[in-house]
Structure formats: C-alpha cells, structure tokens
Amino acid sequence: MVERPYTLLSCGMSIDGYLDDASPDRLLLSNDADFDRVDEVRAGTDAILVGASTIRQDDPRLLVRSAARRAARVARGEAPDPIKVTVTATAAIEASAKFFTTGDGEKIIYCGSRTAGAARAKLGAVATVVDGGDPVDLHRVTADLAARGVRRLMVEGGGRVHTQFLTEDLADELQLVVAPIFVGDSRAPRFVHDGDFPWGPKNRATLAEVRRIGDVVLLRYGLSERFDGRQRDGRTGEGR
Ligand SMILES: NC(=O)c1ccc[n+]([C@@H]2O[C@H](COP(=O)([O-])OP(=O)(O)OC[C@H]3O[C@@H](n4cnc5c(N)ncnc54)[C@H](OP(=O)(O)O)[C@@H]3O)[C@@H](O)[C@H]2O)c1
C-alpha cells in the first residue's frame, strides 16, 4: 500500500450546503472563535492543500496567524507555516497571488502533464512545479507529499477538491462547520459535487464530535481506520 499523509478535510458551509455565494466577494461563513480553531488545526499540520479555483476566488494566505503557534512550531523544529500545496490542470494562477507572496515556506503546484512546462516557466520562480499526471492524480499527489516528509495534510477546499479526496477514499477525517445561514442559490459552489462516496447507507461515517462554537457547529467525522478522535487539539487523529 502506498504511504500517504494523514489527511484532514476542513470546510465551512451554509445550512443548505454551500461553500460560498455566487458573488465575486468571499462569503464569511464562520466566526472569530472558529477561525482561531482552524488556525490551531493548521498549526498542527505539515501541509495545506487548496484547489486552484480557491486561489483565484479567495486569494487566501494559508498561514498560521497566531505568533505563539508559529513559535511553538519553530520550537518543535518545524517551519513557522505549513507547506502550501495546490492542484491545477490549466496553471491559470498568477504569481502575484497571496498563496505565493505571503510566508517564507515552500509552495508546491501539482500541475497537469500538458501544462507542466508552461507552469514551470510561469511559476517556477515562486513554487516547486510537479507533473501530477493528466488529469492530476491525487493518489500520486499524496504519495509524493509523503515522500517529501508530509505526515499530516489539511485540505481546505474547495468543493471539487473535497469531492475528489472523499470519492477516492483519500480522507481520514472531516471537520465540517455549519454556519447559521442559507445561500439558496444553485449557482454557488457546493461542499461536494456528484460522486460515488465510500460512505452511504451501508457504510455510515463515524460522527466523533459535535462542538458548538458560538453560532456555528463543528461536526467531526472519522472516515478511515486511521482516525483517532479521542484528543481535541490540532493533532487529533494522528495516523498510526
Ligand atoms: N467555505 C469554505 O470552507 C471554503 C474553502 C475553500 C474554498 N471555498 C470556496 O469554494 C469555491 C471554489 O471551489 P471549487 O469547487 O469551485 O474549486 P476548487 O476545488 O477550489 O478548485 C478546483 C480547481 O482545482 C484544480 N483541480 C482540482 N482537481 C484537479 C485535478 N485532479 N487535476 C487538475 N486540476 C485539478 C482545477 O484548477 P484549474 O481550473 O486551474 O485547472 C480546478 O478547476 C470558492 O467560491 C471558494 O470561496 C470555500
């Protein structure tokens, strides 16, 4: 069996299952306390992965915000921030995106074979560009990340990326936050798309924790035998 990192999917969604609305502006679904919780989870990971559309739409920094958590990582011998990772078939990402311009840590782009050369020319100065297959194969991506020393991977969306990690059975844990709003617009991106998910009526996922955080609720699901939900800190579910 190919080694892969312990993989934790993190997502905030509306009551009706949307990740965002259909407007160009980012919809803030969570609250300050939950953003801080996510920061703690980030601080416990080796790499954070998002889809290229999330970079284009949200322009996220994907850094650990808390100075104390950054210092604790350094004290453990780690970089202040996790490695940033993205996947793209088109390489239609700009070098000016905050994904590349913020933080001193490593950035890795898994690119489709046909665009890998062009991606290296365009983004090779700001990131490591890796040919991920055509289309990019997430099994190959996660195996490559493990080979680079990534033991814990946090996947922060969007929906197309979450769908693939789930349907390809590459996820060990899901941390799903439900915000008390409806989006009510089918043009908006959903948490997941259609697919053949391993968890259905005959194979229910394990609900490990329900936590109220102000006006949102965190649902933690165990998705594999590697999940260990007994702890509550950022290192929960360490793979065996
Ligand atoms: N609420 C939350 O927690 C949260 C978190 C993150 C994002 N979001 C929202 O989610 C939305 C974006 O989600 P999304 O589903 O549209 O997109 P996404 O999952 O962020 O990214 C999809 C893109 O990633 C690349 N990609 C994914 N899998 C690939 C593969 N196997 N091979 C090659 N390329 C691959 C492709 O990029 P190319 O098109 O470049 O080829 C694809 O278009 C945004 O509105 C954002 O605000 C919400």
PDB file of N, CA and C in Angstrom, residues 20-116:
ATOM      1  N   ASP A  20     -19.929  29.011  -0.447  1.00  0.00           N
ATOM      2  CA  ASP A  20     -19.760  30.418  -0.801  1.00  0.00           C
ATOM      3  C   ASP A  20     -21.091  30.840  -1.425  1.00  0.00           C
ATOM      4  N   ASP A  21     -21.213  32.124  -1.744  1.00  0.00           N
ATOM      5  CA  ASP A  21     -22.355  32.514  -2.574  1.00  0.00           C
ATOM      6  C   ASP A  21     -21.863  32.676  -4.017  1.00  0.00           C
ATOM      7  N   ALA A  22     -22.685  33.196  -4.868  1.00  0.00           N
ATOM      8  CA  ALA A  22     -22.301  33.276  -6.289  1.00  0.00           C
ATOM      9  C   ALA A  22     -21.660  34.611  -6.645  1.00  0.00           C
ATOM     10  N   SER A  23     -21.458  35.466  -5.646  1.00  0.00           N
ATOM     11  CA  SER A  23     -20.865  36.778  -5.926  1.00  0.00           C
ATOM     12  C   SER A  23     -19.340  36.662  -5.963  1.00  0.00           C
ATOM     13  N   PRO A  24     -18.641  37.638  -6.538  1.00  0.00           N
ATOM     14  CA  PRO A  24     -17.178  37.581  -6.584  1.00  0.00           C
ATOM     15  C   PRO A  24     -16.538  37.720  -5.201  1.00  0.00           C
ATOM     16  N   ASP A  25     -17.260  38.313  -4.249  1.00  0.00           N
ATOM     17  CA  ASP A  25     -16.692  38.510  -2.917  1.00  0.00           C
ATOM     18  C   ASP A  25     -16.797  37.228  -2.097  1.00  0.00           C
ATOM     19  N   ARG A  26     -15.794  37.024  -1.244  1.00  0.00           N
ATOM     20  CA  ARG A  26     -15.777  35.832  -0.394  1.00  0.00           C
ATOM     21  C   ARG A  26     -16.872  35.940   0.668  1.00  0.00           C
ATOM     22  N   LEU A  27     -17.621  34.876   0.839  1.00  0.00           N
ATOM     23  CA  LEU A  27     -18.657  34.841   1.873  1.00  0.00           C
ATOM     24  C   LEU A  27     -18.037  34.309   3.163  1.00  0.00           C
ATOM     25  N   LEU A  28     -18.070  35.103   4.227  1.00  0.00           N
ATOM     26  CA  LEU A  28     -17.531  34.645   5.506  1.00  0.00           C
ATOM     27  C   LEU A  28     -18.597  33.826   6.215  1.00  0.00           C
ATOM     28  N   LEU A  29     -18.357  32.541   6.338  1.00  0.00           N
ATOM     29  CA  LEU A  29     -19.349  31.643   6.926  1.00  0.00           C
ATOM     30  C   LEU A  29     -19.129  31.466   8.426  1.00  0.00           C
ATOM     31  N   SER A  30     -17.877  31.597   8.867  1.00  0.00           N
ATOM     32  CA  SER A  30     -17.566  31.239  10.242  1.00  0.00           C
ATOM     33  C   SER A  30     -17.474  32.471  11.130  1.00  0.00           C
ATOM     34  N   ASN A  31     -17.023  32.252  12.360  1.00  0.00           N
ATOM     35  CA  ASN A  31     -16.878  33.365  13.301  1.00  0.00           C
ATOM     36  C   ASN A  31     -15.445  33.386  13.839  1.00  0.00           C
ATOM     37  N   ASP A  32     -15.098  34.407  14.619  1.00  0.00           N
ATOM     38  CA  ASP A  32     -13.702  34.570  15.047  1.00  0.00           C
ATOM     39  C   ASP A  32     -13.189  33.365  15.837  1.00  0.00           C
ATOM     40  N   ALA A  33     -14.032  32.833  16.714  1.00  0.00           N
ATOM     41  CA  ALA A  33     -13.587  31.694  17.531  1.00  0.00           C
ATOM     42  C   ALA A  33     -13.292  30.488  16.646  1.00  0.00           C
ATOM     43  N   ASP A  34     -14.088  30.304  15.629  1.00  0.00           N
ATOM     44  CA  ASP A  34     -13.835  29.162  14.747  1.00  0.00           C
ATOM     45  C   ASP A  34     -12.628  29.401  13.847  1.00  0.00           C
ATOM     46  N   PHE A  35     -12.432  30.643  13.408  1.00  0.00           N
ATOM     47  CA  PHE A  35     -11.218  30.921  12.628  1.00  0.00           C
ATOM     48  C   PHE A  35      -9.982  30.618  13.479  1.00  0.00           C
ATOM     49  N   ASP A  36     -10.061  30.920  14.769  1.00  0.00           N
ATOM     50  CA  ASP A  36      -8.938  30.621  15.651  1.00  0.00           C
ATOM     51  C   ASP A  36      -8.754  29.108  15.794  1.00  0.00           C
ATOM     52  N   ARG A  37      -9.853  28.370  15.873  1.00  0.00           N
ATOM     53  CA  ARG A  37      -9.754  26.897  15.926  1.00  0.00           C
ATOM     54  C   ARG A  37      -9.077  26.367  14.658  1.00  0.00           C
ATOM     55  N   VAL A  38      -9.480  26.900  13.513  1.00  0.00           N
ATOM     56  CA  VAL A  38      -8.870  26.459  12.257  1.00  0.00           C
ATOM     57  C   VAL A  38      -7.378  26.774  12.260  1.00  0.00           C
ATOM     58  N   ASP A  39      -7.018  27.924  12.835  1.00  0.00           N
ATOM     59  CA  ASP A  39      -5.604  28.303  12.922  1.00  0.00           C
ATOM     60  C   ASP A  39      -4.829  27.264  13.740  1.00  0.00           C
ATOM     61  N   GLU A  40      -5.463  26.772  14.805  1.00  0.00           N
ATOM     62  CA  GLU A  40      -4.812  25.758  15.637  1.00  0.00           C
ATOM     63  C   GLU A  40      -4.632  24.453  14.852  1.00  0.00           C
ATOM     64  N   VAL A  41      -5.657  24.098  14.096  1.00  0.00           N
ATOM     65  CA  VAL A  41      -5.553  22.872  13.294  1.00  0.00           C
ATOM     66  C   VAL A  41      -4.446  23.034  12.256  1.00  0.00           C
ATOM     67  N   ARG A  42      -4.442  24.202  11.588  1.00  0.00           N
ATOM     68  CA  ARG A  42      -3.370  24.481  10.608  1.00  0.00           C
ATOM     69  C   ARG A  42      -1.998  24.305  11.247  1.00  0.00           C
ATOM     70  N   ALA A  43      -1.857  24.840  12.457  1.00  0.00           N
ATOM     71  CA  ALA A  43      -0.551  24.816  13.125  1.00  0.00           C
ATOM     72  C   ALA A  43      -0.098  23.391  13.429  1.00  0.00           C
ATOM     73  N   GLY A  44      -1.025  22.453  13.428  1.00  0.00           N
ATOM     74  CA  GLY A  44      -0.681  21.053  13.702  1.00  0.00           C
ATOM     75  C   GLY A  44      -0.451  20.234  12.447  1.00  0.00           C
ATOM     76  N   THR A  45      -0.397  20.888  11.283  1.00  0.00           N
ATOM     77  CA  THR A  45      -0.228  20.137  10.042  1.00  0.00           C
ATOM     78  C   THR A  45       1.106  20.459   9.372  1.00  0.00           C
ATOM     79  N   ASP A  46       1.490  19.596   8.457  1.00  0.00           N
ATOM     80  CA  ASP A  46       2.739  19.808   7.703  1.00  0.00           C
ATOM     81  C   ASP A  46       2.481  20.512   6.378  1.00  0.00           C
ATOM     82  N   ALA A  47       1.271  20.373   5.839  1.00  0.00           N
ATOM     83  CA  ALA A  47       0.964  20.992   4.545  1.00  0.00           C
ATOM     84  C   ALA A  47      -0.534  21.280   4.472  1.00  0.00           C
ATOM     85  N   ILE A  48      -0.858  22.349   3.717  1.00  0.00           N
ATOM     86  CA  ILE A  48      -2.253  22.735   3.479  1.00  0.00           C
ATOM     87  C   ILE A  48      -2.475  22.744   1.975  1.00  0.00           C
ATOM     88  N   LEU A  49      -3.534  22.078   1.523  1.00  0.00           N
ATOM     89  CA  LEU A  49      -3.825  21.997   0.083  1.00  0.00           C
ATOM     90  C   LEU A  49      -5.154  22.673  -0.214  1.00  0.00           C
ATOM     91  N   VAL A  50      -5.167  23.491  -1.275  1.00  0.00           N
ATOM     92  CA  VAL A  50      -6.432  24.048  -1.797  1.00  0.00           C
ATOM     93  C   VAL A  50      -6.434  23.901  -3.324  1.00  0.00           C
ATOM     94  N   GLY A  51      -7.632  23.906  -3.908  1.00  0.00           N
ATOM     95  CA  GLY A  51      -7.753  23.878  -5.355  1.00  0.00           C
ATOM     96  C   GLY A  51      -7.405  25.228  -5.960  1.00  0.00           C
ATOM     97  N   ALA A  52      -7.058  25.209  -7.245  1.00  0.00           N
ATOM     98  CA  ALA A  52      -6.655  26.445  -7.916  1.00  0.00           C
ATOM     99  C   ALA A  52      -7.795  27.463  -7.954  1.00  0.00           C
ATOM    100  N   SER A  53      -9.036  27.001  -8.038  1.00  0.00           N
ATOM    101  CA  SER A  53     -10.157  27.956  -8.059  1.00  0.00           C
ATOM    102  C   SER A  53     -10.251  28.734  -6.757  1.00  0.00           C
ATOM    103  N   THR A  54      -9.936  28.067  -5.652  1.00  0.00           N
ATOM    104  CA  THR A  54      -9.953  28.763  -4.358  1.00  0.00           C
ATOM    105  C   THR A  54      -8.887  29.854  -4.332  1.00  0.00           C
ATOM    106  N   ILE A  55      -7.731  29.584  -4.919  1.00  0.00           N
ATOM    107  CA  ILE A  55      -6.700  30.638  -5.005  1.00  0.00           C
ATOM    108  C   ILE A  55      -7.220  31.795  -5.862  1.00  0.00           C
ATOM    109  N   ARG A  56      -7.834  31.468  -6.984  1.00  0.00           N
ATOM    110  CA  ARG A  56      -8.329  32.528  -7.885  1.00  0.00           C
ATOM    111  C   ARG A  56      -9.470  33.321  -7.237  1.00  0.00           C
ATOM    112  N   GLN A  57     -10.363  32.616  -6.540  1.00  0.00           N
ATOM    113  CA  GLN A  57     -11.560  33.276  -5.984  1.00  0.00           C
ATOM    114  C   GLN A  57     -11.273  34.014  -4.682  1.00  0.00           C
ATOM    115  N   ASP A  58     -10.555  33.352  -3.783  1.00  0.00           N
ATOM    116  CA  ASP A  58     -10.436  33.880  -2.415  1.00  0.00           C
ATOM    117  C   ASP A  58      -9.083  34.540  -2.142  1.00  0.00           C
ATOM    118  N   ASP A  59      -8.077  34.214  -2.928  1.00  0.00           N
ATOM    119  CA  ASP A  59      -6.713  34.717  -2.714  1.00  0.00           C
ATOM    120  C   ASP A  59      -6.273  34.533  -1.249  1.00  0.00           C
ATOM    121  N   PRO A  60      -6.351  33.299  -0.728  1.00  0.00           N
ATOM    122  CA  PRO A  60      -6.021  33.084   0.695  1.00  0.00           C
ATOM    123  C   PRO A  60      -4.515  33.088   0.953  1.00  0.00           C
ATOM    124  N   ARG A  61      -4.152  33.463   2.186  1.00  0.00           N
ATOM    125  CA  ARG A  61      -2.736  33.445   2.567  1.00  0.00           C
ATOM    126  C   ARG A  61      -2.299  32.055   3.020  1.00  0.00           C
ATOM    127  N   LEU A  62      -3.180  31.357   3.734  1.00  0.00           N
ATOM    128  CA  LEU A  62      -2.912  29.996   4.221  1.00  0.00           C
ATOM    129  C   LEU A  62      -1.697  29.943   5.140  1.00  0.00           C
ATOM    130  N   LEU A  63      -1.613  30.905   6.050  1.00  0.00           N
ATOM    131  CA  LEU A  63      -0.530  30.950   7.032  1.00  0.00           C
ATOM    132  C   LEU A  63      -1.099  30.669   8.427  1.00  0.00           C
ATOM    133  N   VAL A  64      -0.216  30.325   9.359  1.00  0.00           N
ATOM    134  CA  VAL A  64      -0.605  30.254  10.773  1.00  0.00           C
ATOM    135  C   VAL A  64      -0.580  31.681  11.303  1.00  0.00           C
ATOM    136  N   ARG A  65      -1.718  32.139  11.827  1.00  0.00           N
ATOM    137  CA  ARG A  65      -1.803  33.551  12.244  1.00  0.00           C
ATOM    138  C   ARG A  65      -1.205  33.800  13.620  1.00  0.00           C
ATOM    139  N   SER A  66      -1.417  32.875  14.554  1.00  0.00           N
ATOM    140  CA  SER A  66      -1.010  33.097  15.940  1.00  0.00           C
ATOM    141  C   SER A  66       0.511  33.048  16.083  1.00  0.00           C
ATOM    142  N   ALA A  67       1.077  34.114  16.683  1.00  0.00           N
ATOM    143  CA  ALA A  67       2.530  34.160  16.897  1.00  0.00           C
ATOM    144  C   ALA A  67       2.965  33.034  17.836  1.00  0.00           C
ATOM    145  N   ALA A  68       2.156  32.733  18.844  1.00  0.00           N
ATOM    146  CA  ALA A  68       2.510  31.672  19.794  1.00  0.00           C
ATOM    147  C   ALA A  68       2.551  30.308  19.091  1.00  0.00           C
ATOM    148  N   ARG A  69       1.594  30.078  18.218  1.00  0.00           N
ATOM    149  CA  ARG A  69       1.590  28.784  17.493  1.00  0.00           C
ATOM    150  C   ARG A  69       2.755  28.699  16.512  1.00  0.00           C
ATOM    151  N   ARG A  70       3.089  29.824  15.893  1.00  0.00           N
ATOM    152  CA  ARG A  70       4.238  29.825  14.977  1.00  0.00           C
ATOM    153  C   ARG A  70       5.518  29.527  15.770  1.00  0.00           C
ATOM    154  N   ALA A  71       5.631  30.158  16.948  1.00  0.00           N
ATOM    155  CA  ALA A  71       6.818  29.942  17.779  1.00  0.00           C
ATOM    156  C   ALA A  71       6.885  28.486  18.245  1.00  0.00           C
ATOM    157  N   ALA A  72       5.743  27.913  18.579  1.00  0.00           N
ATOM    158  CA  ALA A  72       5.721  26.510  19.028  1.00  0.00           C
ATOM    159  C   ALA A  72       6.166  25.580  17.901  1.00  0.00           C
ATOM    160  N   ARG A  73       5.757  25.902  16.670  1.00  0.00           N
ATOM    161  CA  ARG A  73       6.201  25.079  15.530  1.00  0.00           C
ATOM    162  C   ARG A  73       7.724  25.150  15.396  1.00  0.00           C
ATOM    163  N   VAL A  74       8.253  26.367  15.488  1.00  0.00           N
ATOM    164  CA  VAL A  74       9.707  26.535  15.348  1.00  0.00           C
ATOM    165  C   VAL A  74      10.426  25.782  16.476  1.00  0.00           C
ATOM    166  N   ALA A  75       9.863  25.858  17.692  1.00  0.00           N
ATOM    167  CA  ALA A  75      10.475  25.146  18.829  1.00  0.00           C
ATOM    168  C   ALA A  75      10.473  23.632  18.596  1.00  0.00           C
ATOM    169  N   ARG A  76       9.498  23.141  17.828  1.00  0.00           N
ATOM    170  CA  ARG A  76       9.447  21.699  17.504  1.00  0.00           C
ATOM    171  C   ARG A  76      10.364  21.352  16.336  1.00  0.00           C
ATOM    172  N   GLY A  77      11.041  22.362  15.796  1.00  0.00           N
ATOM    173  CA  GLY A  77      11.932  22.108  14.664  1.00  0.00           C
ATOM    174  C   GLY A  77      11.236  22.184  13.321  1.00  0.00           C
ATOM    175  N   GLU A  78      10.015  22.760  13.293  1.00  0.00           N
ATOM    176  CA  GLU A  78       9.266  22.873  12.046  1.00  0.00           C
ATOM    177  C   GLU A  78       9.363  24.301  11.505  1.00  0.00           C
ATOM    178  N   ALA A  79       8.971  24.473  10.251  1.00  0.00           N
ATOM    179  CA  ALA A  79       8.872  25.819   9.686  1.00  0.00           C
ATOM    180  C   ALA A  79       7.702  26.533  10.362  1.00  0.00           C
ATOM    181  N   PRO A  80       7.700  27.877  10.405  1.00  0.00           N
ATOM    182  CA  PRO A  80       6.585  28.588  11.056  1.00  0.00           C
ATOM    183  C   PRO A  80       5.223  28.289  10.421  1.00  0.00           C
ATOM    184  N   ASP A  81       5.228  28.054   9.113  1.00  0.00           N
ATOM    185  CA  ASP A  81       3.977  27.759   8.411  1.00  0.00           C
ATOM    186  C   ASP A  81       4.071  26.406   7.724  1.00  0.00           C
ATOM    187  N   PRO A  82       2.929  25.730   7.569  1.00  0.00           N
ATOM    188  CA  PRO A  82       2.930  24.502   6.772  1.00  0.00           C
ATOM    189  C   PRO A  82       3.263  24.807   5.308  1.00  0.00           C
ATOM    190  N   ILE A  83       3.691  23.778   4.584  1.00  0.00           N
ATOM    191  CA  ILE A  83       3.896  23.889   3.134  1.00  0.00           C
ATOM    192  C   ILE A  83       2.535  24.193   2.500  1.00  0.00           C
ATOM    193  N   LYS A  84       2.527  25.052   1.475  1.00  0.00           N
ATOM    194  CA  LYS A  84       1.279  25.309   0.737  1.00  0.00           C
ATOM    195  C   LYS A  84       1.285  24.482  -0.545  1.00  0.00           C
ATOM    196  N   VAL A  85       0.137  23.874  -0.828  1.00  0.00           N
ATOM    197  CA  VAL A  85       0.036  22.972  -1.977  1.00  0.00           C
ATOM    198  C   VAL A  85      -1.222  23.302  -2.768  1.00  0.00           C
ATOM    199  N   THR A  86      -1.107  23.270  -4.098  1.00  0.00           N
ATOM    200  CA  THR A  86      -2.312  23.394  -4.915  1.00  0.00           C
ATOM    201  C   THR A  86      -2.258  22.422  -6.080  1.00  0.00           C
ATOM    202  N   VAL A  87      -3.417  22.207  -6.698  1.00  0.00           N
ATOM    203  CA  VAL A  87      -3.516  21.373  -7.902  1.00  0.00           C
ATOM    204  C   VAL A  87      -4.194  22.191  -8.987  1.00  0.00           C
ATOM    205  N   THR A  88      -3.715  22.012 -10.218  1.00  0.00           N
ATOM    206  CA  THR A  88      -4.300  22.738 -11.337  1.00  0.00           C
ATOM    207  C   THR A  88      -4.053  21.984 -12.632  1.00  0.00           C
ATOM    208  N   ALA A  89      -5.040  21.972 -13.503  1.00  0.00           N
ATOM    209  CA  ALA A  89      -4.832  21.417 -14.841  1.00  0.00           C
ATOM    210  C   ALA A  89      -4.337  22.502 -15.778  1.00  0.00           C
ATOM    211  N   THR A  90      -4.833  23.728 -15.584  1.00  0.00           N
ATOM    212  CA  THR A  90      -4.584  24.817 -16.537  1.00  0.00           C
ATOM    213  C   THR A  90      -3.356  25.667 -16.191  1.00  0.00           C
ATOM    214  N   ALA A  91      -2.944  25.641 -14.938  1.00  0.00           N
ATOM    215  CA  ALA A  91      -1.889  26.539 -14.425  1.00  0.00           C
ATOM    216  C   ALA A  91      -2.301  28.007 -14.544  1.00  0.00           C
ATOM    217  N   ALA A  92      -3.594  28.246 -14.551  1.00  0.00           N
ATOM    218  CA  ALA A  92      -4.090  29.625 -14.635  1.00  0.00           C
ATOM    219  C   ALA A  92      -4.119  30.260 -13.241  1.00  0.00           C
ATOM    220  N   ILE A  93      -2.943  30.396 -12.682  1.00  0.00           N
ATOM    221  CA  ILE A  93      -2.785  31.032 -11.359  1.00  0.00           C
ATOM    222  C   ILE A  93      -1.703  32.087 -11.534  1.00  0.00           C
ATOM    223  N   GLU A  94      -1.886  33.218 -10.884  1.00  0.00           N
ATOM    224  CA  GLU A  94      -0.917  34.305 -11.035  1.00  0.00           C
ATOM    225  C   GLU A  94       0.136  34.252  -9.927  1.00  0.00           C
ATOM    226  N   ALA A  95       1.367  34.564 -10.283  1.00  0.00           N
ATOM    227  CA  ALA A  95       2.457  34.583  -9.299  1.00  0.00           C
ATOM    228  C   ALA A  95       2.233  35.644  -8.231  1.00  0.00           C
ATOM    229  N   SER A  96       1.342  36.598  -8.513  1.00  0.00           N
ATOM    230  CA  SER A  96       1.057  37.655  -7.541  1.00  0.00           C
ATOM    231  C   SER A  96       0.043  37.206  -6.468  1.00  0.00           C
ATOM    232  N   ALA A  97      -0.499  35.991  -6.594  1.00  0.00           N
ATOM    233  CA  ALA A  97      -1.469  35.512  -5.593  1.00  0.00           C
ATOM    234  C   ALA A  97      -0.803  35.415  -4.219  1.00  0.00           C
ATOM    235  N   LYS A  98      -1.577  35.694  -3.169  1.00  0.00           N
ATOM    236  CA  LYS A  98      -1.019  35.652  -1.796  1.00  0.00           C
ATOM    237  C   LYS A  98      -0.508  34.253  -1.451  1.00  0.00           C
ATOM    238  N   PHE A  99      -1.061  33.243  -2.081  1.00  0.00           N
ATOM    239  CA  PHE A  99      -0.565  31.868  -1.906  1.00  0.00           C
ATOM    240  C   PHE A  99       0.956  31.838  -2.079  1.00  0.00           C
ATOM    241  N   PHE A 100       1.466  32.605  -3.069  1.00  0.00           N
ATOM    242  CA  PHE A 100       2.898  32.616  -3.364  1.00  0.00           C
ATOM    243  C   PHE A 100       3.634  33.739  -2.630  1.00  0.00           C
ATOM    244  N   THR A 101       2.986  34.889  -2.472  1.00  0.00           N
ATOM    245  CA  THR A 101       3.719  36.074  -1.997  1.00  0.00           C
ATOM    246  C   THR A 101       3.785  36.185  -0.482  1.00  0.00           C
ATOM    247  N   THR A 102       2.961  35.412   0.239  1.00  0.00           N
ATOM    248  CA  THR A 102       2.995  35.505   1.706  1.00  0.00           C
ATOM    249  C   THR A 102       3.643  34.258   2.299  1.00  0.00           C
ATOM    250  N   GLY A 103       4.418  34.475   3.365  1.00  0.00           N
ATOM    251  CA  GLY A 103       5.090  33.375   4.052  1.00  0.00           C
ATOM    252  C   GLY A 103       6.351  32.948   3.316  1.00  0.00           C
ATOM    253  N   ASP A 104       7.322  32.456   4.121  1.00  0.00           N
ATOM    254  CA  ASP A 104       8.601  32.046   3.534  1.00  0.00           C
ATOM    255  C   ASP A 104       8.653  30.552   3.234  1.00  0.00           C
ATOM    256  N   GLY A 105       7.571  29.855   3.569  1.00  0.00           N
ATOM    257  CA  GLY A 105       7.588  28.395   3.434  1.00  0.00           C
ATOM    258  C   GLY A 105       7.511  27.937   1.985  1.00  0.00           C
ATOM    259  N   GLU A 106       7.659  26.630   1.820  1.00  0.00           N
ATOM    260  CA  GLU A 106       7.650  26.029   0.486  1.00  0.00           C
ATOM    261  C   GLU A 106       6.232  26.061  -0.111  1.00  0.00           C
ATOM    262  N   LYS A 107       6.168  26.255  -1.419  1.00  0.00           N
ATOM    263  CA  LYS A 107       4.900  26.177  -2.151  1.00  0.00           C
ATOM    264  C   LYS A 107       5.061  25.135  -3.253  1.00  0.00           C
ATOM    265  N   ILE A 108       4.081  24.254  -3.389  1.00  0.00           N
ATOM    266  CA  ILE A 108       4.165  23.193  -4.397  1.00  0.00           C
ATOM    267  C   ILE A 108       2.901  23.224  -5.259  1.00  0.00           C
ATOM    268  N   ILE A 109       3.089  23.185  -6.574  1.00  0.00           N
ATOM    269  CA  ILE A 109       1.969  23.127  -7.515  1.00  0.00           C
ATOM    270  C   ILE A 109       2.013  21.779  -8.225  1.00  0.00           C
ATOM    271  N   TYR A 110       0.950  20.980  -8.098  1.00  0.00           N
ATOM    272  CA  TYR A 110       0.822  19.755  -8.887  1.00  0.00           C
ATOM    273  C   TYR A 110       0.001  20.115 -10.121  1.00  0.00           C
ATOM    274  N   CYS A 111       0.651  19.979 -11.249  1.00  0.00           N
ATOM    275  CA  CYS A 111       0.120  20.503 -12.492  1.00  0.00           C
ATOM    276  C   CYS A 111      -0.172  19.364 -13.456  1.00  0.00           C
ATOM    277  N   GLY A 112      -1.146  19.542 -14.344  1.00  0.00           N
ATOM    278  CA  GLY A 112      -1.387  18.556 -15.385  1.00  0.00           C
ATOM    279  C   GLY A 112      -0.172  18.419 -16.291  1.00  0.00           C
ATOM    280  N   SER A 113       0.045  17.198 -16.799  1.00  0.00           N
ATOM    281  CA  SER A 113       1.254  16.937 -17.606  1.00  0.00           C
ATOM    282  C   SER A 113       1.379  17.905 -18.767  1.00  0.00           C
ATOM    283  N   ARG A 114       0.247  18.197 -19.420  1.00  0.00           N
ATOM    284  CA  ARG A 114       0.326  19.016 -20.638  1.00  0.00           C
ATOM    285  C   ARG A 114       0.724  20.467 -20.358  1.00  0.00           C
ATOM    286  N   THR A 115       0.479  20.943 -19.141  1.00  0.00           N
ATOM    287  CA  THR A 115       0.793  22.346 -18.840  1.00  0.00           C
ATOM    288  C   THR A 115       1.994  22.497 -17.910  1.00  0.00           C
ATOM    289  N   ALA A 116       2.620  21.358 -17.537  1.00  0.00           N
ATOM    290  CA  ALA A 116       3.701  21.432 -16.538  1.00  0.00           C
ATOM    291  C   ALA A 116       4.857  22.323 -17.025  1.00  0.00           C
TER     292      ALA A 116
END
